[in-house]
């Protein structure tokens, strides 16, 4: 990721909100690829002419193929307070996803227990009693249907790895482009999952903050739908 590609939505003394591009890791991983966290640190180091490394605190994550809003802390105090908000459910995270097919219920809550296989980095639905099982919950509403695809607006109640992808695949409506979990019903292409809205409380002022980023509507399959942000 080139530094001049960083899209900043908001910056103050304590937080910086940016748009995460798709297929860019949010933080360093075993691939060694450049990532959004390091890009933010380079930006802060250059902007404030810091002699050493600039601080940027990672307080939440998005999967590499998912794009959308992310917020980073600029101070350790902000990082601690935002991380606590995240643990206590103080972040509201809303997504759009294009699904292959349409769920039988146009508006519903999906609740499952998920377990991650760390060997192959794959998550699957399991029973509550299985070792390592974690509760996962999301609310969704189908906004539009076209060409055997549907546009879902999602409110994520928990933040499990690959949660949205696994839960929709479990009801036979996988996310467009999800070749890992979609099976035979998956449509090949860029993963159509976008974190369009992030709401939280500012760690020092207590102000209610919300940032919104439109999915790439000039790209398929987003260009099949009229997306109204609210």
PDB file of C-alpha atoms in Angstrom:
ATOM      1  CA  UNK A   1       0.000   0.000   0.000  1.00  0.00           C
ATOM      2  CA  UNK A   2       1.435   3.341  -1.057  1.00  0.00           C
ATOM      3  CA  UNK A   3       1.404   6.071   1.592  1.00  0.00           C
ATOM      4  CA  UNK A   4      -0.333   8.498  -0.768  1.00  0.00           C
ATOM      5  CA  UNK A   5      -3.241   6.039  -1.025  1.00  0.00           C
ATOM      6  CA  UNK A   6      -4.179   6.533   2.640  1.00  0.00           C
ATOM      7  CA  UNK A   7      -7.688   8.010   2.845  1.00  0.00           C
ATOM      8  CA  UNK A   8      -8.207   9.841   6.139  1.00  0.00           C
ATOM      9  CA  UNK A   9     -11.787  10.331   7.311  1.00  0.00           C
ATOM     10  CA  UNK A  10     -10.995  12.106  10.584  1.00  0.00           C
ATOM     11  CA  UNK A  11      -7.997  12.934  12.728  1.00  0.00           C
ATOM     12  CA  UNK A  12      -7.586  14.646  16.091  1.00  0.00           C
ATOM     13  CA  UNK A  13      -5.062  14.398  18.917  1.00  0.00           C
ATOM     14  CA  UNK A  14      -6.305  10.990  20.051  1.00  0.00           C
ATOM     15  CA  UNK A  15      -7.813   9.048  17.134  1.00  0.00           C
ATOM     16  CA  UNK A  16      -7.463   8.695  13.391  1.00  0.00           C
ATOM     17  CA  UNK A  17     -10.190   7.127  11.242  1.00  0.00           C
ATOM     18  CA  UNK A  18      -9.259   5.865   7.788  1.00  0.00           C
ATOM     19  CA  UNK A  19     -10.639   3.821   4.928  1.00  0.00           C
ATOM     20  CA  UNK A  20      -9.153   0.339   4.700  1.00  0.00           C
ATOM     21  CA  UNK A  21      -8.791  -0.823   1.083  1.00  0.00           C
ATOM     22  CA  UNK A  22      -9.778  -4.371   0.218  1.00  0.00           C
ATOM     23  CA  UNK A  23      -7.025  -6.988   0.129  1.00  0.00           C
ATOM     24  CA  UNK A  24      -4.756  -4.955   2.416  1.00  0.00           C
ATOM     25  CA  UNK A  25      -4.016  -6.449   5.846  1.00  0.00           C
ATOM     26  CA  UNK A  26      -5.052  -4.256   8.766  1.00  0.00           C
ATOM     27  CA  UNK A  27      -1.846  -5.083  10.695  1.00  0.00           C
ATOM     28  CA  UNK A  28       1.394  -7.073  10.238  1.00  0.00           C
ATOM     29  CA  UNK A  29       0.934 -10.799   9.646  1.00  0.00           C
ATOM     30  CA  UNK A  30       2.950 -13.835   8.611  1.00  0.00           C
ATOM     31  CA  UNK A  31       2.810 -12.801   4.929  1.00  0.00           C
ATOM     32  CA  UNK A  32       5.146  -9.859   5.571  1.00  0.00           C
ATOM     33  CA  UNK A  33       3.057  -7.716   3.215  1.00  0.00           C
ATOM     34  CA  UNK A  34       2.665  -4.010   3.807  1.00  0.00           C
ATOM     35  CA  UNK A  35      -0.364  -3.231   5.941  1.00  0.00           C
ATOM     36  CA  UNK A  36      -2.654  -0.425   7.030  1.00  0.00           C
ATOM     37  CA  UNK A  37      -1.273  -0.064  10.569  1.00  0.00           C
ATOM     38  CA  UNK A  38       2.275   0.485   9.314  1.00  0.00           C
ATOM     39  CA  UNK A  39       0.993   2.900   6.668  1.00  0.00           C
ATOM     40  CA  UNK A  40      -0.763   4.961   9.358  1.00  0.00           C
ATOM     41  CA  UNK A  41       2.425   4.979  11.450  1.00  0.00           C
ATOM     42  CA  UNK A  42       4.462   6.218   8.489  1.00  0.00           C
ATOM     43  CA  UNK A  43       1.912   8.965   7.858  1.00  0.00           C
ATOM     44  CA  UNK A  44       2.020  10.112  11.505  1.00  0.00           C
ATOM     45  CA  UNK A  45       5.815   9.994  11.615  1.00  0.00           C
ATOM     46  CA  UNK A  46       6.076  12.175   8.516  1.00  0.00           C
ATOM     47  CA  UNK A  47       3.279  14.609   9.440  1.00  0.00           C
ATOM     48  CA  UNK A  48       4.598  15.319  12.937  1.00  0.00           C
ATOM     49  CA  UNK A  49       8.279  14.959  12.017  1.00  0.00           C
ATOM     50  CA  UNK A  50       8.880  12.371  14.733  1.00  0.00           C
ATOM     51  CA  UNK A  51      12.457  11.262  15.313  1.00  0.00           C
ATOM     52  CA  UNK A  52      11.451   7.742  16.341  1.00  0.00           C
ATOM     53  CA  UNK A  53       8.550   5.513  15.412  1.00  0.00           C
ATOM     54  CA  UNK A  54       5.072   7.031  15.647  1.00  0.00           C
ATOM     55  CA  UNK A  55       2.465   5.358  17.848  1.00  0.00           C
ATOM     56  CA  UNK A  56      -0.743   3.954  16.352  1.00  0.00           C
ATOM     57  CA  UNK A  57      -2.849   1.566  18.399  1.00  0.00           C
ATOM     58  CA  UNK A  58      -4.842  -1.249  16.786  1.00  0.00           C
ATOM     59  CA  UNK A  59      -8.192  -1.522  18.607  1.00  0.00           C
ATOM     60  CA  UNK A  60     -10.239  -3.597  16.125  1.00  0.00           C
ATOM     61  CA  UNK A  61      -9.684  -5.600  12.956  1.00  0.00           C
ATOM     62  CA  UNK A  62     -11.067  -6.250   9.498  1.00  0.00           C
ATOM     63  CA  UNK A  63     -10.274  -9.334   7.447  1.00  0.00           C
ATOM     64  CA  UNK A  64      -7.816  -8.701   4.607  1.00  0.00           C
ATOM     65  CA  UNK A  65     -10.435  -9.011   1.813  1.00  0.00           C
ATOM     66  CA  UNK A  66     -12.881  -6.673   3.608  1.00  0.00           C
ATOM     67  CA  UNK A  67     -12.778  -2.926   3.032  1.00  0.00           C
ATOM     68  CA  UNK A  68     -14.314  -0.051   4.936  1.00  0.00           C
ATOM     69  CA  UNK A  69     -13.926   2.089   8.043  1.00  0.00           C
ATOM     70  CA  UNK A  70     -11.205   1.540  10.640  1.00  0.00           C
ATOM     71  CA  UNK A  71     -10.143   3.676  13.591  1.00  0.00           C
ATOM     72  CA  UNK A  72      -6.696   3.690  15.207  1.00  0.00           C
ATOM     73  CA  UNK A  73      -5.654   5.256  18.510  1.00  0.00           C
ATOM     74  CA  UNK A  74      -2.917   7.904  18.483  1.00  0.00           C
ATOM     75  CA  UNK A  75      -2.107   7.623  22.205  1.00  0.00           C
ATOM     76  CA  UNK A  76      -1.809   4.715  24.620  1.00  0.00           C
ATOM     77  CA  UNK A  77      -4.602   6.169  26.773  1.00  0.00           C
ATOM     78  CA  UNK A  78      -6.933   6.317  23.779  1.00  0.00           C
ATOM     79  CA  UNK A  79      -5.939   2.770  22.790  1.00  0.00           C
ATOM     80  CA  UNK A  80      -6.786   1.416  26.252  1.00  0.00           C
ATOM     81  CA  UNK A  81     -10.159   3.177  26.378  1.00  0.00           C
ATOM     82  CA  UNK A  82     -11.163   2.216  22.847  1.00  0.00           C
ATOM     83  CA  UNK A  83     -10.112  -1.401  23.440  1.00  0.00           C
ATOM     84  CA  UNK A  84     -12.283  -1.461  26.558  1.00  0.00           C
ATOM     85  CA  UNK A  85     -15.214  -0.087  24.550  1.00  0.00           C
ATOM     86  CA  UNK A  86     -14.684  -2.820  21.998  1.00  0.00           C
ATOM     87  CA  UNK A  87     -14.684  -5.538  24.676  1.00  0.00           C
ATOM     88  CA  UNK A  88     -17.838  -4.107  26.270  1.00  0.00           C
ATOM     89  CA  UNK A  89     -19.790  -3.807  23.031  1.00  0.00           C
ATOM     90  CA  UNK A  90     -19.416  -0.031  22.756  1.00  0.00           C
ATOM     91  CA  UNK A  91     -18.613  -0.123  19.026  1.00  0.00           C
ATOM     92  CA  UNK A  92     -21.471  -0.310  16.523  1.00  0.00           C
ATOM     93  CA  UNK A  93     -20.212  -1.981  13.346  1.00  0.00           C
ATOM     94  CA  UNK A  94     -22.446  -2.056  10.282  1.00  0.00           C
ATOM     95  CA  UNK A  95     -21.704  -3.769   6.995  1.00  0.00           C
ATOM     96  CA  UNK A  96     -23.084  -4.266   3.520  1.00  0.00           C
ATOM     97  CA  UNK A  97     -22.681  -7.647   1.863  1.00  0.00           C
ATOM     98  CA  UNK A  98     -23.805  -8.983  -1.491  1.00  0.00           C
ATOM     99  CA  UNK A  99     -25.088 -12.525  -1.012  1.00  0.00           C
ATOM    100  CA  UNK A 100     -25.394 -15.359  -3.510  1.00  0.00           C
ATOM    101  CA  UNK A 101     -29.126 -16.010  -3.368  1.00  0.00           C
ATOM    102  CA  UNK A 102     -31.561 -14.639  -0.811  1.00  0.00           C
ATOM    103  CA  UNK A 103     -32.146 -15.883   2.741  1.00  0.00           C
ATOM    104  CA  UNK A 104     -35.599 -17.317   3.425  1.00  0.00           C
ATOM    105  CA  UNK A 105     -36.167 -14.514   5.949  1.00  0.00           C
ATOM    106  CA  UNK A 106     -35.653 -10.988   4.653  1.00  0.00           C
ATOM    107  CA  UNK A 107     -34.923  -9.682   8.162  1.00  0.00           C
ATOM    108  CA  UNK A 108     -33.588 -11.825  11.007  1.00  0.00           C
ATOM    109  CA  UNK A 109     -30.900 -12.476  13.611  1.00  0.00           C
ATOM    110  CA  UNK A 110     -28.320 -15.185  13.034  1.00  0.00           C
ATOM    111  CA  UNK A 111     -26.908 -16.835  16.140  1.00  0.00           C
ATOM    112  CA  UNK A 112     -24.322 -19.608  16.073  1.00  0.00           C
ATOM    113  CA  UNK A 113     -21.337 -20.955  17.915  1.00  0.00           C
ATOM    114  CA  UNK A 114     -18.129 -20.750  15.914  1.00  0.00           C
ATOM    115  CA  UNK A 115     -14.773 -22.415  16.297  1.00  0.00           C
ATOM    116  CA  UNK A 116     -11.529 -21.442  14.586  1.00  0.00           C
ATOM    117  CA  UNK A 117      -9.068 -23.965  13.218  1.00  0.00           C
ATOM    118  CA  UNK A 118      -5.779 -22.118  13.685  1.00  0.00           C
ATOM    119  CA  UNK A 119      -3.882 -24.567  11.486  1.00  0.00           C
ATOM    120  CA  UNK A 120      -5.704 -23.588   8.286  1.00  0.00           C
ATOM    121  CA  UNK A 121      -7.230 -20.295   9.524  1.00  0.00           C
ATOM    122  CA  UNK A 122     -10.741 -21.562   8.842  1.00  0.00           C
ATOM    123  CA  UNK A 123     -13.812 -21.012  11.009  1.00  0.00           C
ATOM    124  CA  UNK A 124     -16.799 -23.330  11.177  1.00  0.00           C
ATOM    125  CA  UNK A 125     -20.157 -23.606  12.942  1.00  0.00           C
ATOM    126  CA  UNK A 126     -20.041 -25.914  15.942  1.00  0.00           C
ATOM    127  CA  UNK A 127     -22.035 -26.866  19.020  1.00  0.00           C
ATOM    128  CA  UNK A 128     -22.017 -24.795  22.182  1.00  0.00           C
ATOM    129  CA  UNK A 129     -20.210 -27.536  24.102  1.00  0.00           C
ATOM    130  CA  UNK A 130     -17.350 -27.949  21.637  1.00  0.00           C
ATOM    131  CA  UNK A 131     -13.981 -26.822  22.965  1.00  0.00           C
ATOM    132  CA  UNK A 132     -13.114 -23.335  21.764  1.00  0.00           C
ATOM    133  CA  UNK A 133     -16.704 -22.510  20.744  1.00  0.00           C
ATOM    134  CA  UNK A 134     -17.529 -18.790  20.743  1.00  0.00           C
ATOM    135  CA  UNK A 135     -20.990 -17.270  20.479  1.00  0.00           C
ATOM    136  CA  UNK A 136     -21.617 -15.221  17.314  1.00  0.00           C
ATOM    137  CA  UNK A 137     -24.578 -12.964  16.602  1.00  0.00           C
ATOM    138  CA  UNK A 138     -25.588 -10.571  13.841  1.00  0.00           C
ATOM    139  CA  UNK A 139     -28.758  -8.856  12.632  1.00  0.00           C
ATOM    140  CA  UNK A 140     -29.438  -8.460   8.922  1.00  0.00           C
ATOM    141  CA  UNK A 141     -31.996  -7.015   6.542  1.00  0.00           C
ATOM    142  CA  UNK A 142     -32.218  -7.680   2.814  1.00  0.00           C
ATOM    143  CA  UNK A 143     -32.470  -4.321   1.056  1.00  0.00           C
ATOM    144  CA  UNK A 144     -32.662  -5.384  -2.605  1.00  0.00           C
ATOM    145  CA  UNK A 145     -32.555  -8.451  -4.862  1.00  0.00           C
ATOM    146  CA  UNK A 146     -31.204  -8.656  -8.404  1.00  0.00           C
ATOM    147  CA  UNK A 147     -29.840 -11.362 -10.735  1.00  0.00           C
ATOM    148  CA  UNK A 148     -29.974 -14.068  -8.036  1.00  0.00           C
ATOM    149  CA  UNK A 149     -27.992 -11.826  -5.701  1.00  0.00           C
ATOM    150  CA  UNK A 150     -29.187  -9.876  -2.672  1.00  0.00           C
ATOM    151  CA  UNK A 151     -27.893  -6.833  -0.828  1.00  0.00           C
ATOM    152  CA  UNK A 152     -27.795  -7.341   2.949  1.00  0.00           C
ATOM    153  CA  UNK A 153     -27.304  -4.644   5.567  1.00  0.00           C
ATOM    154  CA  UNK A 154     -25.723  -6.164   8.674  1.00  0.00           C
ATOM    155  CA  UNK A 155     -25.327  -5.062  12.266  1.00  0.00           C
ATOM    156  CA  UNK A 156     -22.550  -7.083  13.843  1.00  0.00           C
ATOM    157  CA  UNK A 157     -23.286  -7.882  17.501  1.00  0.00           C
ATOM    158  CA  UNK A 158     -20.085  -9.871  18.064  1.00  0.00           C
ATOM    159  CA  UNK A 159     -16.718  -9.671  16.323  1.00  0.00           C
ATOM    160  CA  UNK A 160     -15.609 -13.216  15.530  1.00  0.00           C
ATOM    161  CA  UNK A 161     -13.088 -14.122  12.839  1.00  0.00           C
ATOM    162  CA  UNK A 162     -14.796 -14.547   9.438  1.00  0.00           C
ATOM    163  CA  UNK A 163     -18.125 -14.324  11.270  1.00  0.00           C
ATOM    164  CA  UNK A 164     -20.288 -12.778   8.546  1.00  0.00           C
ATOM    165  CA  UNK A 165     -18.899 -15.083   5.879  1.00  0.00           C
ATOM    166  CA  UNK A 166     -19.377 -18.251   7.932  1.00  0.00           C
ATOM    167  CA  UNK A 167     -22.849 -17.410   9.230  1.00  0.00           C
ATOM    168  CA  UNK A 168     -24.286 -16.575   5.810  1.00  0.00           C
ATOM    169  CA  UNK A 169     -22.628 -19.612   4.235  1.00  0.00           C
ATOM    170  CA  UNK A 170     -24.304 -21.720   6.939  1.00  0.00           C
ATOM    171  CA  UNK A 171     -27.757 -20.704   5.607  1.00  0.00           C
ATOM    172  CA  UNK A 172     -26.743 -21.362   1.998  1.00  0.00           C
ATOM    173  CA  UNK A 173     -26.397 -17.703   0.984  1.00  0.00           C
ATOM    174  CA  UNK A 174     -22.622 -17.141   0.968  1.00  0.00           C
ATOM    175  CA  UNK A 175     -21.050 -13.740   0.426  1.00  0.00           C
ATOM    176  CA  UNK A 176     -20.274 -13.042  -3.225  1.00  0.00           C
ATOM    177  CA  UNK A 177     -16.637 -13.897  -3.973  1.00  0.00           C
ATOM    178  CA  UNK A 178     -16.207 -16.103  -0.897  1.00  0.00           C
ATOM    179  CA  UNK A 179     -14.502 -19.153  -2.382  1.00  0.00           C
ATOM    180  CA  UNK A 180     -13.360 -20.342   1.053  1.00  0.00           C
ATOM    181  CA  UNK A 181     -16.792 -20.804   2.611  1.00  0.00           C
ATOM    182  CA  UNK A 182     -19.221 -20.494  -0.286  1.00  0.00           C
ATOM    183  CA  UNK A 183     -18.877 -23.959  -1.784  1.00  0.00           C
ATOM    184  CA  UNK A 184     -20.517 -24.623  -5.154  1.00  0.00           C
ATOM    185  CA  UNK A 185     -22.865 -21.652  -4.745  1.00  0.00           C
ATOM    186  CA  UNK A 186     -20.077 -19.093  -4.489  1.00  0.00           C
ATOM    187  CA  UNK A 187     -19.529 -16.678  -7.366  1.00  0.00           C
ATOM    188  CA  UNK A 188     -15.880 -15.975  -8.147  1.00  0.00           C
ATOM    189  CA  UNK A 189     -14.827 -12.357  -7.777  1.00  0.00           C
ATOM    190  CA  UNK A 190     -13.649  -9.827  -5.211  1.00  0.00           C
ATOM    191  CA  UNK A 191     -15.281 -10.452  -1.836  1.00  0.00           C
ATOM    192  CA  UNK A 192     -18.399  -8.251  -1.621  1.00  0.00           C
ATOM    193  CA  UNK A 193     -18.192  -7.390   2.082  1.00  0.00           C
ATOM    194  CA  UNK A 194     -17.807  -3.797   3.231  1.00  0.00           C
ATOM    195  CA  UNK A 195     -17.643  -2.234   6.719  1.00  0.00           C
ATOM    196  CA  UNK A 196     -19.541   0.922   5.821  1.00  0.00           C
ATOM    197  CA  UNK A 197     -20.252   2.420   9.268  1.00  0.00           C
ATOM    198  CA  UNK A 198     -18.402   2.587  12.574  1.00  0.00           C
ATOM    199  CA  UNK A 199     -19.836   4.267  15.666  1.00  0.00           C
ATOM    200  CA  UNK A 200     -18.088   4.691  19.028  1.00  0.00           C
ATOM    201  CA  UNK A 201     -17.529   7.162  21.864  1.00  0.00           C
ATOM    202  CA  UNK A 202     -14.472   9.392  21.662  1.00  0.00           C
ATOM    203  CA  UNK A 203     -11.978   8.156  24.281  1.00  0.00           C
ATOM    204  CA  UNK A 204     -11.309  11.571  25.844  1.00  0.00           C
ATOM    205  CA  UNK A 205     -14.165  13.957  24.960  1.00  0.00           C
ATOM    206  CA  UNK A 206     -17.021  11.462  25.309  1.00  0.00           C
ATOM    207  CA  UNK A 207     -18.429  12.683  21.985  1.00  0.00           C
ATOM    208  CA  UNK A 208     -20.431  10.192  19.932  1.00  0.00           C
ATOM    209  CA  UNK A 209     -18.459   9.566  16.738  1.00  0.00           C
ATOM    210  CA  UNK A 210     -19.645   7.957  13.511  1.00  0.00           C
ATOM    211  CA  UNK A 211     -17.822   7.462  10.223  1.00  0.00           C
ATOM    212  CA  UNK A 212     -19.290   6.162   6.966  1.00  0.00           C
ATOM    213  CA  UNK A 213     -17.643   4.989   3.752  1.00  0.00           C
ATOM    214  CA  UNK A 214     -19.565   4.020   0.618  1.00  0.00           C
ATOM    215  CA  UNK A 215     -18.812   0.625  -0.951  1.00  0.00           C
ATOM    216  CA  UNK A 216     -17.133   0.838  -4.381  1.00  0.00           C
ATOM    217  CA  UNK A 217     -20.319   1.300  -6.408  1.00  0.00           C
ATOM    218  CA  UNK A 218     -18.518   1.427  -9.740  1.00  0.00           C
ATOM    219  CA  UNK A 219     -17.340  -2.163  -9.208  1.00  0.00           C
ATOM    220  CA  UNK A 220     -19.208  -5.449  -9.632  1.00  0.00           C
ATOM    221  CA  UNK A 221     -21.372  -6.632  -7.928  1.00  0.00           C
ATOM    222  CA  UNK A 222     -22.003  -3.398  -5.975  1.00  0.00           C
ATOM    223  CA  UNK A 223     -23.005  -1.607  -9.169  1.00  0.00           C
ATOM    224  CA  UNK A 224     -26.110  -3.797  -9.429  1.00  0.00           C
ATOM    225  CA  UNK A 225     -27.669  -2.139  -6.376  1.00  0.00           C
ATOM    226  CA  UNK A 226     -28.767   1.260  -5.125  1.00  0.00           C
ATOM    227  CA  UNK A 227     -27.083   1.648  -1.750  1.00  0.00           C
ATOM    228  CA  UNK A 228     -28.578   4.171   0.648  1.00  0.00           C
ATOM    229  CA  UNK A 229     -26.360   5.044   3.595  1.00  0.00           C
ATOM    230  CA  UNK A 230     -28.060   6.059   6.818  1.00  0.00           C
TER     231      UNK A 230
END
